[in-house]
mmCIF file of C-alpha atoms and ligand atoms in Angstrom:
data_model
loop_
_atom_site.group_PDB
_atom_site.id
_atom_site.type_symbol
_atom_site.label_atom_id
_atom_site.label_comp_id
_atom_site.label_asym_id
_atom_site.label_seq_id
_atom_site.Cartn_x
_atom_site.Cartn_y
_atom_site.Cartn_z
ATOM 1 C CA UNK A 1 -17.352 -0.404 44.029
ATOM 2 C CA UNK A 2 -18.450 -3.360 41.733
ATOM 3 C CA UNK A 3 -15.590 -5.062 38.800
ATOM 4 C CA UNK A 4 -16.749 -5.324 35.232
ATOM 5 C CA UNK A 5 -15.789 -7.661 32.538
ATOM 6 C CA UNK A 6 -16.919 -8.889 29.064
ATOM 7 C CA UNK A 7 -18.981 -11.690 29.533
ATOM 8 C CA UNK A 8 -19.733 -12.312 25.462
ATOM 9 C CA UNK A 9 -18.181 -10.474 22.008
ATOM 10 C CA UNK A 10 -19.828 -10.520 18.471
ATOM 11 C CA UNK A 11 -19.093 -9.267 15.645
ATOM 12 C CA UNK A 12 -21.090 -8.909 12.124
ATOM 13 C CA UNK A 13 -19.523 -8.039 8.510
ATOM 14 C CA UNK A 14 -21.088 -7.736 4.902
ATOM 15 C CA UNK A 15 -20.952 -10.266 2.882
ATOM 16 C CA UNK A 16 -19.531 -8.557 -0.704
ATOM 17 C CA UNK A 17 -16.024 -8.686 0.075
ATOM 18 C CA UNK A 18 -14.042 -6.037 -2.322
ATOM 19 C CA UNK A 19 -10.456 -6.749 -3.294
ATOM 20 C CA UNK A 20 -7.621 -3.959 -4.218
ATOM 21 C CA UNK A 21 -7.749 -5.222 -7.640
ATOM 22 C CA UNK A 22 -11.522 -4.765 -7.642
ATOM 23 C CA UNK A 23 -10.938 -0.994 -6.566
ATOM 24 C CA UNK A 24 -8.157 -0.530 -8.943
ATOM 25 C CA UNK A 25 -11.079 -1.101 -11.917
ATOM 26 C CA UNK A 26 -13.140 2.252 -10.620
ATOM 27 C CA UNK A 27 -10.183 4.283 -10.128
ATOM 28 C CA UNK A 28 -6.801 4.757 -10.417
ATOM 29 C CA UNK A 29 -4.953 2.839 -7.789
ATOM 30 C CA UNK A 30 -3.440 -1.024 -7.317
ATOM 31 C CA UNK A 31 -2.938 -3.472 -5.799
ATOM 32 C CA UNK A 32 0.542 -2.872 -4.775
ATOM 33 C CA UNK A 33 -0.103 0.772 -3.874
ATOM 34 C CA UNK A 34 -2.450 -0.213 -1.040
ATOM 35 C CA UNK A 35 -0.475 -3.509 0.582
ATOM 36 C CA UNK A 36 2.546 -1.157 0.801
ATOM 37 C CA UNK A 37 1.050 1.913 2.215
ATOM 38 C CA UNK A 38 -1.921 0.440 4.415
ATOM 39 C CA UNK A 39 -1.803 -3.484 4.973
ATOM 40 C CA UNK A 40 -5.113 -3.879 2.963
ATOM 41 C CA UNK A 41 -6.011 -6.511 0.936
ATOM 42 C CA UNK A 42 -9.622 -6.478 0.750
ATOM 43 C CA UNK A 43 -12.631 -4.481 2.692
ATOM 44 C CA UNK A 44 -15.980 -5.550 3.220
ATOM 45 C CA UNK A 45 -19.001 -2.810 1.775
ATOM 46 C CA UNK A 46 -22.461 -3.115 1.945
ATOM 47 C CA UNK A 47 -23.918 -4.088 -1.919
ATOM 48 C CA UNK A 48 -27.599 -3.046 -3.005
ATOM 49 C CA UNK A 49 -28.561 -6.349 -2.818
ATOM 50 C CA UNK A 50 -27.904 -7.120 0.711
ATOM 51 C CA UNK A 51 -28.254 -3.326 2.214
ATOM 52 C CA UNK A 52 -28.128 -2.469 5.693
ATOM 53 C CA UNK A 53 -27.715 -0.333 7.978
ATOM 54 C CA UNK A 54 -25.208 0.418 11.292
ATOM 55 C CA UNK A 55 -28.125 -0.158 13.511
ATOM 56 C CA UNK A 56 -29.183 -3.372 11.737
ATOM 57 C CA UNK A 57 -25.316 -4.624 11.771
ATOM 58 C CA UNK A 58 -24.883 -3.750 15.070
ATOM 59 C CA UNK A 59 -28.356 -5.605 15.748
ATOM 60 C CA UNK A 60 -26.283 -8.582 14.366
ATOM 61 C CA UNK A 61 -23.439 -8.122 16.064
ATOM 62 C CA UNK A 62 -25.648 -7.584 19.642
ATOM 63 C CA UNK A 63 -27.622 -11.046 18.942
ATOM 64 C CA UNK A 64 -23.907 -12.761 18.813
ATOM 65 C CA UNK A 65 -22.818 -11.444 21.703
ATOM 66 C CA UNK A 66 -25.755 -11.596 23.769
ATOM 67 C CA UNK A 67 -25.626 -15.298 22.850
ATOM 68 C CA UNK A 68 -21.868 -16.066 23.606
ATOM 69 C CA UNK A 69 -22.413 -13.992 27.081
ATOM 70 C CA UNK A 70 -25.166 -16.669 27.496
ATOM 71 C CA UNK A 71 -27.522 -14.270 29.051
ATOM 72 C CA UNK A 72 -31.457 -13.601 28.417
ATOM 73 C CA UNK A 73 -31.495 -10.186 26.430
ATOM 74 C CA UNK A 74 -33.967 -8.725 28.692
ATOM 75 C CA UNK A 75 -31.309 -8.900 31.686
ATOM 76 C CA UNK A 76 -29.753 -6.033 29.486
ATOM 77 C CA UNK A 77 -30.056 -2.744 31.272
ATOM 78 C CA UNK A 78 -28.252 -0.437 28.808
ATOM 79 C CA UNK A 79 -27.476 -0.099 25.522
ATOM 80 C CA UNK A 80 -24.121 2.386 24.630
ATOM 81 C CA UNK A 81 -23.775 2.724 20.798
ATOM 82 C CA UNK A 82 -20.753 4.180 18.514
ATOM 83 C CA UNK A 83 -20.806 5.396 15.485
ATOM 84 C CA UNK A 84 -20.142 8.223 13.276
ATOM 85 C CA UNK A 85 -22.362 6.415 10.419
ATOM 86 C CA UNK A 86 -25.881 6.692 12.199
ATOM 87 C CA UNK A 87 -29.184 5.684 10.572
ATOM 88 C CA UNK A 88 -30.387 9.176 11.018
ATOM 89 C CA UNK A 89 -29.351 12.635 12.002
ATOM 90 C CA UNK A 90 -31.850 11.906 15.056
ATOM 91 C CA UNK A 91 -32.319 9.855 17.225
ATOM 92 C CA UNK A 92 -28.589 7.426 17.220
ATOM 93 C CA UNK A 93 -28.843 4.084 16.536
ATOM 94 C CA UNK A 94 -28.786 2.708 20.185
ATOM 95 C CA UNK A 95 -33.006 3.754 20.712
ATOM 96 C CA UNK A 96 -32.830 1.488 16.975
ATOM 97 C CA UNK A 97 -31.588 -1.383 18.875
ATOM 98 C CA UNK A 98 -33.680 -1.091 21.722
ATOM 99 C CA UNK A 99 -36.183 -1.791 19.323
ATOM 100 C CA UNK A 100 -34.891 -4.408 17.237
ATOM 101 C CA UNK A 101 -33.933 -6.409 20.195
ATOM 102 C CA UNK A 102 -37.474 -6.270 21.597
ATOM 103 C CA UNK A 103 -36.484 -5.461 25.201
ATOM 104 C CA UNK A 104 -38.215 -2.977 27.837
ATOM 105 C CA UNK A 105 -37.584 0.675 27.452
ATOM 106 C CA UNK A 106 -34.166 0.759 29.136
ATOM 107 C CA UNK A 107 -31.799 3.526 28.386
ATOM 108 C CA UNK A 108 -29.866 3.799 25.124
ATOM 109 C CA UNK A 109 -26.633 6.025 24.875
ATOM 110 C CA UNK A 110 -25.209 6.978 21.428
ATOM 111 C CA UNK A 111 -21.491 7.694 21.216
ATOM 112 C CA UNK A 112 -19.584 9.988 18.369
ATOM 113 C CA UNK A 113 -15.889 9.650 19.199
ATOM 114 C CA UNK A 114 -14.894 8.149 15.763
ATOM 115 C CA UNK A 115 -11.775 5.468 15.809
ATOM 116 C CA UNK A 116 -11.853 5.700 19.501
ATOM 117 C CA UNK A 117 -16.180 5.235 19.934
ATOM 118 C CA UNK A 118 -15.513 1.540 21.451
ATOM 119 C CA UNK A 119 -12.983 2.859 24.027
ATOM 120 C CA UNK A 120 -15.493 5.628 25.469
ATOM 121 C CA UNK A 121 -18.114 3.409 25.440
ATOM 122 C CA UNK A 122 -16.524 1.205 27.240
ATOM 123 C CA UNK A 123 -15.044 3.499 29.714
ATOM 124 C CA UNK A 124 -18.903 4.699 30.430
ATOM 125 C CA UNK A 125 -19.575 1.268 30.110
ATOM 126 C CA UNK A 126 -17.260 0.338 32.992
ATOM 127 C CA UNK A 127 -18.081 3.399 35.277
ATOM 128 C CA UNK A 128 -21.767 2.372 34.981
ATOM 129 C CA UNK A 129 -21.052 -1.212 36.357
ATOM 130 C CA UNK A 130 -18.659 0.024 38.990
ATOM 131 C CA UNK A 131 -21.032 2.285 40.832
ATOM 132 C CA UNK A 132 -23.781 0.047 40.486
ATOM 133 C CA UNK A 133 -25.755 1.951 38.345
ATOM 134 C CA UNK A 134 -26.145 -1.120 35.712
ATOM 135 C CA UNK A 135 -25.114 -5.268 35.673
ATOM 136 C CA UNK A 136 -25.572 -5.508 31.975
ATOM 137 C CA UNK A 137 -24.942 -3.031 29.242
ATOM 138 C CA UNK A 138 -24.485 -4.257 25.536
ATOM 139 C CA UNK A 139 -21.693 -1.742 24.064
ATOM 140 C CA UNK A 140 -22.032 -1.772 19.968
ATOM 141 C CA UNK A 141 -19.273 -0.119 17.665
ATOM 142 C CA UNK A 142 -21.095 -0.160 14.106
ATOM 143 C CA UNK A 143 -19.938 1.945 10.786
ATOM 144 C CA UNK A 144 -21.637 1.484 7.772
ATOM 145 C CA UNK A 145 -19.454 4.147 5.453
ATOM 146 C CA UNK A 146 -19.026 2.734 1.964
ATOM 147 C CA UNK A 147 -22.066 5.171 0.899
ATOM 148 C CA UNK A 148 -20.306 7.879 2.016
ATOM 149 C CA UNK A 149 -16.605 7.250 0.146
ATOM 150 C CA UNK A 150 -15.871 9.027 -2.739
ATOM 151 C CA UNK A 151 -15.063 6.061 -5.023
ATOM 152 C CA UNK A 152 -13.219 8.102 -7.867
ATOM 153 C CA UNK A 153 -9.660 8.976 -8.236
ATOM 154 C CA UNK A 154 -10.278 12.121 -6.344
ATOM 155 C CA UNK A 155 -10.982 9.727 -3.301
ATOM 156 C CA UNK A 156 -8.559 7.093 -3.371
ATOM 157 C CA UNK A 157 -6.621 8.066 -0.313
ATOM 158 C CA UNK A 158 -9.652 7.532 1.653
ATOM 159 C CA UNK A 159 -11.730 5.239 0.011
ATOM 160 C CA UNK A 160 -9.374 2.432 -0.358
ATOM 161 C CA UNK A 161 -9.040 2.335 3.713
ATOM 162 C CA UNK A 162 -12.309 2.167 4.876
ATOM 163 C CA UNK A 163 -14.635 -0.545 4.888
ATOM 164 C CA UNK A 164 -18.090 -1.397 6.832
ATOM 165 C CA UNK A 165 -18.925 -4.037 10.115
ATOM 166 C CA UNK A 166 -20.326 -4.240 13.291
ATOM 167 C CA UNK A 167 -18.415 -5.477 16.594
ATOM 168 C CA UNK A 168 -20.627 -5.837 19.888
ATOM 169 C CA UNK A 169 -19.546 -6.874 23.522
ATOM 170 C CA UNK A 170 -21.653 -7.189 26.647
ATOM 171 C CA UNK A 171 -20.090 -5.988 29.577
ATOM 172 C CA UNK A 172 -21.113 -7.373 33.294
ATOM 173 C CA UNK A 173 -20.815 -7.239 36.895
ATOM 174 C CA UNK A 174 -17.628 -9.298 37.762
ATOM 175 C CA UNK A 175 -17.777 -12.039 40.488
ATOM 176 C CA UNK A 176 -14.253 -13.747 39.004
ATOM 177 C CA UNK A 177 -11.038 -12.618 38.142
ATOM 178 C CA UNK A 178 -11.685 -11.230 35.024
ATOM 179 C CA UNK A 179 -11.610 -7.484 35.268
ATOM 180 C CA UNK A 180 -11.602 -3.979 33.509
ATOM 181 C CA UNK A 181 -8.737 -2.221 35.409
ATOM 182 C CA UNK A 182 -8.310 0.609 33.747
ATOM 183 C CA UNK A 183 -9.853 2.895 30.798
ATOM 184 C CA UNK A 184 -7.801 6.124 29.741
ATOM 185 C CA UNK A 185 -9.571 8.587 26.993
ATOM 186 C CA UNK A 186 -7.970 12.044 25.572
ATOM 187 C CA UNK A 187 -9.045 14.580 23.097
ATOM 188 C CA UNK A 188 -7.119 17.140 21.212
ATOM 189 C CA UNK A 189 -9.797 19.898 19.457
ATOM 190 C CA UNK A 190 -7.533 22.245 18.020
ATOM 191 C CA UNK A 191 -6.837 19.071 14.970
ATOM 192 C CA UNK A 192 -10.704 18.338 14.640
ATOM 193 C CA UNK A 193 -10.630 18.912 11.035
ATOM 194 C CA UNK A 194 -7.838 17.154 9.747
ATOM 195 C CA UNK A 195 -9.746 14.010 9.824
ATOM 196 C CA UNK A 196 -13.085 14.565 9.337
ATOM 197 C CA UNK A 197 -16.235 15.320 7.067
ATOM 198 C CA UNK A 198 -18.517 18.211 7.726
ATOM 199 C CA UNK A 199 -21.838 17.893 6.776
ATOM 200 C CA UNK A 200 -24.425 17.264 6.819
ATOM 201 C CA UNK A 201 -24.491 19.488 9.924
ATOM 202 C CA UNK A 202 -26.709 22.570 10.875
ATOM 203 C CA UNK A 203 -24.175 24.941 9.463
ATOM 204 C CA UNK A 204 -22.742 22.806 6.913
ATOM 205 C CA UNK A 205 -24.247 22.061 3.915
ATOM 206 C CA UNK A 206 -27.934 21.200 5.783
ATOM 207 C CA UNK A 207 -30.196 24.690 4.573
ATOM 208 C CA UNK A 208 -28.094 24.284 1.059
ATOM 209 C CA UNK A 209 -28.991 20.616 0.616
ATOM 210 C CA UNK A 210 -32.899 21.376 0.395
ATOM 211 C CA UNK A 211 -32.053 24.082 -2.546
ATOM 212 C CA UNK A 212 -29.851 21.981 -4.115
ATOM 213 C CA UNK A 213 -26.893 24.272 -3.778
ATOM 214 C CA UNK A 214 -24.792 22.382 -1.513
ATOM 215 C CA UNK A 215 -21.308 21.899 -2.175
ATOM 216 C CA UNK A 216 -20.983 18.238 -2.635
ATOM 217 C CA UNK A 217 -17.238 18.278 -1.146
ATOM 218 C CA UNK A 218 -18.725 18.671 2.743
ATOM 219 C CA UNK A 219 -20.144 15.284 2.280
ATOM 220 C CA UNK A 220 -17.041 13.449 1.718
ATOM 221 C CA UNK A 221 -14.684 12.824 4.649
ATOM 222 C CA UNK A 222 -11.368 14.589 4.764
ATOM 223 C CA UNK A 223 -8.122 12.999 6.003
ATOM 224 C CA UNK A 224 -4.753 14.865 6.683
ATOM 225 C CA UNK A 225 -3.176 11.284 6.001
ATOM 226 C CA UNK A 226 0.265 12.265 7.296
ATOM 227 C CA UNK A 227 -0.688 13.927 9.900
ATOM 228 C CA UNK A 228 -3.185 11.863 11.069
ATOM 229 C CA UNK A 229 -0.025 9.372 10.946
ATOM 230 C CA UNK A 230 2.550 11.144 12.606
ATOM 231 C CA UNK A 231 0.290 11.766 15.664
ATOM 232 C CA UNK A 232 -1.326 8.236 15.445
ATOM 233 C CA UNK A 233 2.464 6.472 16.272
ATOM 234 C CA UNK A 234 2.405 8.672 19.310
ATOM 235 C CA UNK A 235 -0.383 8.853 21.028
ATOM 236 C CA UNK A 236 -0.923 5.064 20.475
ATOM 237 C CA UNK A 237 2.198 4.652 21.931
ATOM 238 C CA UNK A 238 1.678 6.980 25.090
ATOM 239 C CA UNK A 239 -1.906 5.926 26.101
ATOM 240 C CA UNK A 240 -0.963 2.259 25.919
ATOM 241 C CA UNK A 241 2.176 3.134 28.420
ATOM 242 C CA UNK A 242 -0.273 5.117 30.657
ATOM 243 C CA UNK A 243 -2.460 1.789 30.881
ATOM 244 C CA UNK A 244 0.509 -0.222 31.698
ATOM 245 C CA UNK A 245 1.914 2.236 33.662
ATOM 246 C CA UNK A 246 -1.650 2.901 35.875
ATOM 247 C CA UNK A 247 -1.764 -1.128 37.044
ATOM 248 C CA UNK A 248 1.765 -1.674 37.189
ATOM 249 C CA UNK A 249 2.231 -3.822 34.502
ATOM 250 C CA UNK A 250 4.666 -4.002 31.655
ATOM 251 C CA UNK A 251 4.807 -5.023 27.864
ATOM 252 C CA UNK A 252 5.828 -8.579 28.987
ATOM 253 C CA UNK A 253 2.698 -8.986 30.668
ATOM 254 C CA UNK A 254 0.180 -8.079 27.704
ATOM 255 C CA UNK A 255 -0.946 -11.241 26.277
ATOM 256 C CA UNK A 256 -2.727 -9.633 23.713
ATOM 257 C CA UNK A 257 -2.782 -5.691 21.956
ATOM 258 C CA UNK A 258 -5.815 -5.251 19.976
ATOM 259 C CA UNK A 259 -5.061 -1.767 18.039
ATOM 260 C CA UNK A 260 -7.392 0.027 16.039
ATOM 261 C CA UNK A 261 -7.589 -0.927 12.717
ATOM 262 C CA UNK A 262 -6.338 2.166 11.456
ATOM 263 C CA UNK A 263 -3.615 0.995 9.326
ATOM 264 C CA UNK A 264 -1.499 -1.978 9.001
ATOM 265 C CA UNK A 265 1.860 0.669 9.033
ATOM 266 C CA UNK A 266 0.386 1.818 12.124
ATOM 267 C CA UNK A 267 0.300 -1.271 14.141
ATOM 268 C CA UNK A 268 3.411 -2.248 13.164
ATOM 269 C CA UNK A 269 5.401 1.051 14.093
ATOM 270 C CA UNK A 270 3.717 0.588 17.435
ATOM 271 C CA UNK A 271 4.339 -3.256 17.967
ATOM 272 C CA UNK A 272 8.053 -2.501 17.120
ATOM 273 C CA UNK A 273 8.065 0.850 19.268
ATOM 274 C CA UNK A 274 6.870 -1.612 21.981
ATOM 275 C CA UNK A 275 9.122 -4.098 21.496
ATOM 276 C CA UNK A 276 5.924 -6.777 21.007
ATOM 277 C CA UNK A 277 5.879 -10.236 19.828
ATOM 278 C CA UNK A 278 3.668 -11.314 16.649
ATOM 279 C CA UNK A 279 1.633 -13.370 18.581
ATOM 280 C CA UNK A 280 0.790 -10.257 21.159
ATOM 281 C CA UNK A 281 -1.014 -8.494 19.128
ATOM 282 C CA UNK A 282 -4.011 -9.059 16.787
ATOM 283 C CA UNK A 283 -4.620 -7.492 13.550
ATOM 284 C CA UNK A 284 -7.332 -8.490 10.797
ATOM 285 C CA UNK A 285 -7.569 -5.089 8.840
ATOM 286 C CA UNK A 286 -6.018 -6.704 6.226
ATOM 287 C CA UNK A 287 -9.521 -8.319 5.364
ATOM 288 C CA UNK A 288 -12.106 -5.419 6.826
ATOM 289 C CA UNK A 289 -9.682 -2.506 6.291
ATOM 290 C CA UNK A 290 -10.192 0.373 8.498
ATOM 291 C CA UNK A 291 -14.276 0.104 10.501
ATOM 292 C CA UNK A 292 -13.687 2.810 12.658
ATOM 293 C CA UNK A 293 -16.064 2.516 15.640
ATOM 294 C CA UNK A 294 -16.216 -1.220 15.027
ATOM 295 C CA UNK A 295 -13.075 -2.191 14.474
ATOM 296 C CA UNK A 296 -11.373 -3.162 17.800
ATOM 297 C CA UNK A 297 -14.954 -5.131 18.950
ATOM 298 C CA UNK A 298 -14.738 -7.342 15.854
ATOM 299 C CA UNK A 299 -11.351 -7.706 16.220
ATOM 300 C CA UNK A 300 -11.813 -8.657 19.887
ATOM 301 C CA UNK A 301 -14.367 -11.192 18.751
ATOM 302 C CA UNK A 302 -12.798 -12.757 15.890
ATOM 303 C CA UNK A 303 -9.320 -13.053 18.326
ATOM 304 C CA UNK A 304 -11.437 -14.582 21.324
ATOM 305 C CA UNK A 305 -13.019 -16.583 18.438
ATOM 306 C CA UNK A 306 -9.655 -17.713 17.010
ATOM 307 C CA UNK A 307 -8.207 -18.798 20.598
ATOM 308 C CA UNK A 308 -6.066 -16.297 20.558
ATOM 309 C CA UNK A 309 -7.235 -14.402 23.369
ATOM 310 C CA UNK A 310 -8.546 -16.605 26.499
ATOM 311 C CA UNK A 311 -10.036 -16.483 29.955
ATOM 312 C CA UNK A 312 -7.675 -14.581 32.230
ATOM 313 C CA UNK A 313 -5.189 -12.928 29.492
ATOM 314 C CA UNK A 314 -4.730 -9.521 29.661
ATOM 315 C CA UNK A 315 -5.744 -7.689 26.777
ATOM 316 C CA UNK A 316 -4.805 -4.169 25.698
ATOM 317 C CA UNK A 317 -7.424 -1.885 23.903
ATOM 318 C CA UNK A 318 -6.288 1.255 22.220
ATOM 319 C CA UNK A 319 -7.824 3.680 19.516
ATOM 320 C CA UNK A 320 -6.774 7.009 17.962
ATOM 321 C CA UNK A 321 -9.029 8.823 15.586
ATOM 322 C CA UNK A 322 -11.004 11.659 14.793
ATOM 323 C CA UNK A 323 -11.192 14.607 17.290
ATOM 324 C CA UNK A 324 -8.267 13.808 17.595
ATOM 325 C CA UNK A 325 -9.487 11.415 20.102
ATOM 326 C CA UNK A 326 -7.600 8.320 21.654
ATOM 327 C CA UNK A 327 -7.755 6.105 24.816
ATOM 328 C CA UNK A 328 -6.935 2.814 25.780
ATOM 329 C CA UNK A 329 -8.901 -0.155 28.008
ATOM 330 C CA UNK A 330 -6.337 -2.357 30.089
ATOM 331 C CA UNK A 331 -8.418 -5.360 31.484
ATOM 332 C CA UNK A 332 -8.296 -8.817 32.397
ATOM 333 C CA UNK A 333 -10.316 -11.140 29.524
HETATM 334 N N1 LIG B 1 -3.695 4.655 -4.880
HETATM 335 C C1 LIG B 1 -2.646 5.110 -5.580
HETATM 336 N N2 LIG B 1 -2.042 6.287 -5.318
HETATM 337 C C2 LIG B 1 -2.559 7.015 -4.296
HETATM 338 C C3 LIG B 1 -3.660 6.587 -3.542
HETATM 339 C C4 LIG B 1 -4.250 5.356 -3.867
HETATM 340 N N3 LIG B 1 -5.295 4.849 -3.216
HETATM 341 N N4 LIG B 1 -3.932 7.527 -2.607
HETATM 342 C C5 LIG B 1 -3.038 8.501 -2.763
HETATM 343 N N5 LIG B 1 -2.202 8.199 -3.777
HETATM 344 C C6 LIG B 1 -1.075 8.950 -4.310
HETATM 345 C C7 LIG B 1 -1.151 10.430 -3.990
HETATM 346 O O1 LIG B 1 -1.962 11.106 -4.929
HETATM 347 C C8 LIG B 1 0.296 10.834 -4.077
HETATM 348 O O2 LIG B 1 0.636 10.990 -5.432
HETATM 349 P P1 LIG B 1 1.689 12.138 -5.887
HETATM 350 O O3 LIG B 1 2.964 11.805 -5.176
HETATM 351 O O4 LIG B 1 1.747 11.972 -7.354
HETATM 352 O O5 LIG B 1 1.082 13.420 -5.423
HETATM 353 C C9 LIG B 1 1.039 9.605 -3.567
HETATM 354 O O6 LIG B 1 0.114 8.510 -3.671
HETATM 355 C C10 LIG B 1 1.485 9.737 -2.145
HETATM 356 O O7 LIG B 1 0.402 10.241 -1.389
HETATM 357 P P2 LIG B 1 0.519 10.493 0.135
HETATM 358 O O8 LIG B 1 -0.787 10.992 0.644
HETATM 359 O O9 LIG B 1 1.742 11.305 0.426
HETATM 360 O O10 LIG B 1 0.753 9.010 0.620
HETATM 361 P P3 LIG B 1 1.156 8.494 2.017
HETATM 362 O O11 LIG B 1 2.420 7.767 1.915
HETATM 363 O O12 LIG B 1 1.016 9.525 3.086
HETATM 364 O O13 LIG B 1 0.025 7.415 2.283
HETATM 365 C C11 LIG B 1 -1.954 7.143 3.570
HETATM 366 C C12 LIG B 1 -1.325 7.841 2.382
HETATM 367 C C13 LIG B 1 -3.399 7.642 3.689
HETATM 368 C C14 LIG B 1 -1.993 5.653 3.341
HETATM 369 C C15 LIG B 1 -1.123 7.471 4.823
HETATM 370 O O14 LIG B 1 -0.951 8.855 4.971
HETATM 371 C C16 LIG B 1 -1.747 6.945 6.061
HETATM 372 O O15 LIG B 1 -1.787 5.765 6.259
HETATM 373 N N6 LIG B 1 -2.219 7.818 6.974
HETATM 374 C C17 LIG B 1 -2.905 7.423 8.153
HETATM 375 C C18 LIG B 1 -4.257 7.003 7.742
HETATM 376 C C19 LIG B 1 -5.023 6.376 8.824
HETATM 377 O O16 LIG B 1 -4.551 5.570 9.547
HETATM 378 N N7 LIG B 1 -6.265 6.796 8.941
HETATM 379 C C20 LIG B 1 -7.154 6.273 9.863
HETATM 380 C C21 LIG B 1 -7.048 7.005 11.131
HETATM 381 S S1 LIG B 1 -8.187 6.412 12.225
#
């Protein structure tokens, strides 16, 4: 059985950044409200006069990455792509990127777990590379969801959360130290609706849509905030013990948590919980807000970028999110 690592991370992010005060001029919210409750201060959303898409982002992100893992793009043998914001209803995004990069016709995965899309991908990502399936596979988490948000009052608890970006990492055979030990996923069903949005789907809201009778409300994401909150603090708190726990190590050794950008409150109940230091764990949702899919591969970027993470520290992944789904990557940067 073969080791895999992350040879190169990338990230990509809009440029129209949007504050809280710019939010608080469409509907009724402020400034304060979100700091307190969420850690935001601004999000990024794509404008009409720069538009993209999550494949075209991710594209961005991929061309980064590729680049800082300093390898041709045609020694890529698979593409794994997450996102809940797809180009189209079919095919996913990764075929998109096949394309865009201009490489042969290798395979092209597309993942829909949400929050926790990076973590699976990488877990697949990882079990390719250790049976020697693949030696390359580029792993994108891109979310393009401003179009989506309901910007009025009616939407505030959402829409002032969310924000778009594309994170990429390519993940390789391991000949060093460097090392994914460990990837842990779990789903819970019965809570799939507290945090999500419905249609367009085959039964919801897809036949209406062409008559125009649709009910506009199935197109808007739904979020049981306090709920979604109450389990978040746990499970976060559970599957990063079960990493630990699986490679015998303990808080102490974790040079560096990367959360999912979830929520500023959320993070911090779990750093405390954990009995972390500041500088062990990384958090930048207070500029992107909450990217979903994307959020801990730009974060991982942006901290390898910063010098805060660096060959041989060992970084903590973990995600909760829609499904409810959360998991957590232990492995050796
Ligand atoms: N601006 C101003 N007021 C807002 C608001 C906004 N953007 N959104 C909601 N409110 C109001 C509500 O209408 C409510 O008003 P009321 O008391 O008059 O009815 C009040 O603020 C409190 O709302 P509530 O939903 O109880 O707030 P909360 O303290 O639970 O905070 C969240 C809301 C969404 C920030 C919080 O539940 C949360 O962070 N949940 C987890 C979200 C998350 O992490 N999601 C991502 C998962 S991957």
């Amino acid at each position: 059985m073969y080791n895999s690592q992350i040879i190169g991370l990338g990230h990509y992010l809009p440029q129209n950044s949007v504050s809280n005060d710019d939010l608080s001029k469409i509907m009724d919210t402020s400034d304060e409200w979100i700091q307190e409750r969420t850690g935001i201060l601004s999000r990024r959303w794509v404008d009409s006069e720069n538009k993209m898409s999550s494949s075209e982002m991710g594209y961005k992100a991929s061309l980064m990455a590729i680049k800082n893992a300093g390898i041709d793009k045609n020694e890529i043998d698979h593409i794994l792509f997450a996102t809940i914001s797809p180009d189209y209803y079919f095919p996913g995004n990764g075929v998109l990127v096949q394309d865009l990069l201009g490489v042969g016709t290798i395979g092209a995965t597309d993942i829909r777990n949400a929050c926790s899309g990076f973590i699976y991908a990488l877990s697949i990502a990882n079990a390719y590379i250790q049976t020697g399936l693949y030696k390359n596979i580029l792993v994108i988490g891109s979310e393009l969801q401003s179009p989506v948000l309901d910007k009025t009052t009616n939407g505030r608890d959402l829409s002032v959360i969310f924000g778009d970006g594309a994170g990429a990492a390519v993940i390789s055979r391991s000949d060093n130290q460097s090392k994914i030990y460990s990837t842990h996923l779990h789903s819970e069903g019965k809570n799939s609706l507290e945090l999500s949005m419905k249609g367009p789907s085959v039964i919801h809201g897809m036949t209406e849509l062409k008559t125009n009778t649709a009910n506009p409300q199935l197109f808007s994401p739904y979020m049981n905030g306090q709920m979604v909150f109450k389990n978040a603090i746990v499970r976060f708190e559970e599957v990063i013990k079960e990493a630990l726990n699986k490679n015998e190590f303990t808080i102490e050794d974790v040079n560096c948590l990367i959360p999912h950008q979830a929520n500023l409150r959320i993070s911090q109940f779990i750093q405390k919980k954990l009995g972390l230091k500041n500088e062990q764990v990384f958090n930048n949702i207070q500029k992107y807000g909450n990217t979903t899919g994307a959020s801990i591969p730009i974060a991982f970027s942006e901290a390898v970028e910063q010098k805060r993470i660096k060959r041989g520290d060992l970084v903590c992944l973990a995600a909760f999110g829609s499904g409810f789904t959360w998991g957590s990557a232990l492995l050796r940067y």
